[in-house]
């Protein structure tokens, strides 16, 4: 029996648009191993409901009344256990997405993504992957680069950090820069997802990056990802 069958991924959905919540709930309701445990129309209720229902993943709209999604990230991540927070966004909102990533969000998903992309994002977030919607990843990375994101590593140069990686790890790092999930990388390289996770862990360790998002930034700064 799979883990998903014994422990469904618990999702909390926070969006002030009723139709968005309804549509996402319908999609996730029919996804195996995923359960929507609560819905909230604003960030304050999202935090309260998360404390009560202990979701694994929170799908969080950025723009909401009472408390917006950005203000809800820190209190959500302060919960024990802390959920994985994925921001729901639209084209043109890259500045707020960058702020969300800096606050600790696991990634972002465009509201008009298809059903399979939504389901894949929830599963990826629950598995510890960063969720970076390919449609806007380039723009978000560009904003973070222009914002002079501080180098999280020690004083060694970025080229030296890349040189520590094996050829396969450099391939995986380039794909992180594209915003691909572990599953997508595994399919492209023809390897198992467990092997991808091992490579990602080695990349973070060898490059001194604290997250997949920081690793993606490194891939862009060093030219591994276009």
Coordinates of N, CA, C and O in Angstrom, one line a residue, residues 1 18 22 32 34 41 52 58 64 66 74 107 117 124 138 146 152 165-167 172 175-176 178 195 202 221 223-224:
X1 N 0.9 -1.2 0.0 CA 0.0 0.0 0.0 C 0.9 1.2 0.0 O 1.9 1.3 0.7
X18 N -14.5 33.0 -4.7 CA -15.2 31.7 -4.5 C -15.1 30.8 -5.6 O -14.9 29.6 -5.4
X22 N -13.7 27.0 -5.6 CA -14.6 25.9 -6.1 C -13.9 25.1 -7.2 O -13.9 23.8 -7.1
X32 N -6.2 11.2 -6.7 CA -5.9 10.2 -5.7 C -4.9 10.6 -4.7 O -3.9 11.2 -5.0
X34 N -5.1 12.9 -2.3 CA -5.2 14.3 -1.9 C -6.5 14.7 -1.3 O -7.6 14.3 -1.9
X41 N -11.2 32.4 3.0 CA -11.3 33.6 2.1 C -10.3 34.7 2.3 O -10.3 35.6 1.6
X52 N -5.7 24.6 13.1 CA -6.7 23.6 13.5 C -6.7 22.3 12.8 O -6.9 21.2 13.3
X58 N -0.4 24.3 1.9 CA -1.4 25.4 1.8 C -1.2 26.1 0.5 O -0.1 26.5 0.1
X64 N -5.4 39.1 -1.0 CA -6.6 38.8 -0.3 C -6.9 39.9 0.8 O -6.0 40.6 1.2
X66 N -8.3 41.5 4.6 CA -8.0 41.2 6.0 C -6.5 41.0 6.2 O -5.9 41.8 6.9
X74 N 4.6 33.9 7.2 CA 5.4 33.7 8.4 C 4.6 33.0 9.5 O 5.1 32.0 10.1
X107 N 7.1 27.9 -3.3 CA 7.1 28.1 -4.7 C 5.8 28.8 -5.1 O 5.1 29.4 -4.2
X117 N -1.3 20.0 -13.8 CA -0.2 20.8 -13.2 C -0.5 21.2 -11.8 O 0.4 21.2 -10.9
X124 N 4.2 17.6 -5.5 CA 5.6 18.1 -5.4 C 5.9 18.8 -4.1 O 6.9 18.6 -3.5
X138 N 11.3 32.3 -15.3 CA 12.3 33.1 -15.8 C 12.2 34.6 -15.3 O 13.2 35.2 -15.0
X146 N 18.2 40.8 -10.4 CA 18.3 42.2 -10.4 C 18.3 42.8 -9.0 O 18.8 43.9 -8.8
X152 N 24.4 33.2 -0.5 CA 24.3 32.6 0.8 C 25.5 31.7 1.2 O 25.6 31.2 2.3
X165 N 30.7 20.1 -8.5 CA 29.6 19.2 -8.8 C 30.0 18.2 -9.9 O 30.9 18.5 -10.7
X166 N 29.4 17.1 -9.9 CA 29.7 16.1 -11.0 C 28.9 16.6 -12.2 O 28.1 17.5 -12.1
X167 N 29.2 15.9 -13.3 CA 28.5 16.3 -14.6 C 27.0 16.1 -14.5 O 26.2 17.0 -14.9
X172 N 21.4 18.4 -13.4 CA 20.2 18.5 -12.5 C 20.1 20.0 -12.1 O 19.0 20.5 -12.0
X175 N 18.4 22.1 -14.6 CA 17.0 21.8 -14.7 C 16.2 22.4 -13.5 O 15.1 22.9 -13.6
X176 N 16.9 22.5 -12.4 CA 16.3 23.3 -11.2 C 16.1 24.8 -11.7 O 15.2 25.4 -11.3
X178 N 15.4 25.7 -14.5 CA 14.2 25.8 -15.4 C 12.9 25.7 -14.6 O 11.8 25.9 -15.1
X195 N 16.8 9.0 -7.0 CA 18.1 9.4 -7.4 C 18.2 10.9 -7.6 O 19.2 11.6 -7.3
X202 N 22.9 16.7 -2.8 CA 24.3 16.9 -3.0 C 24.6 18.3 -3.5 O 25.6 19.0 -3.2
X221 N 22.9 32.5 -12.6 CA 24.1 33.4 -12.5 C 25.3 32.9 -13.1 O 26.1 33.6 -13.6
X223 N 25.2 30.7 -15.7 CA 25.0 30.4 -17.1 C 24.5 29.0 -17.4 O 24.4 28.6 -18.5
X224 N 24.3 28.2 -16.3 CA 23.9 26.8 -16.5 C 22.4 26.8 -17.0 O 22.0 25.9 -17.8

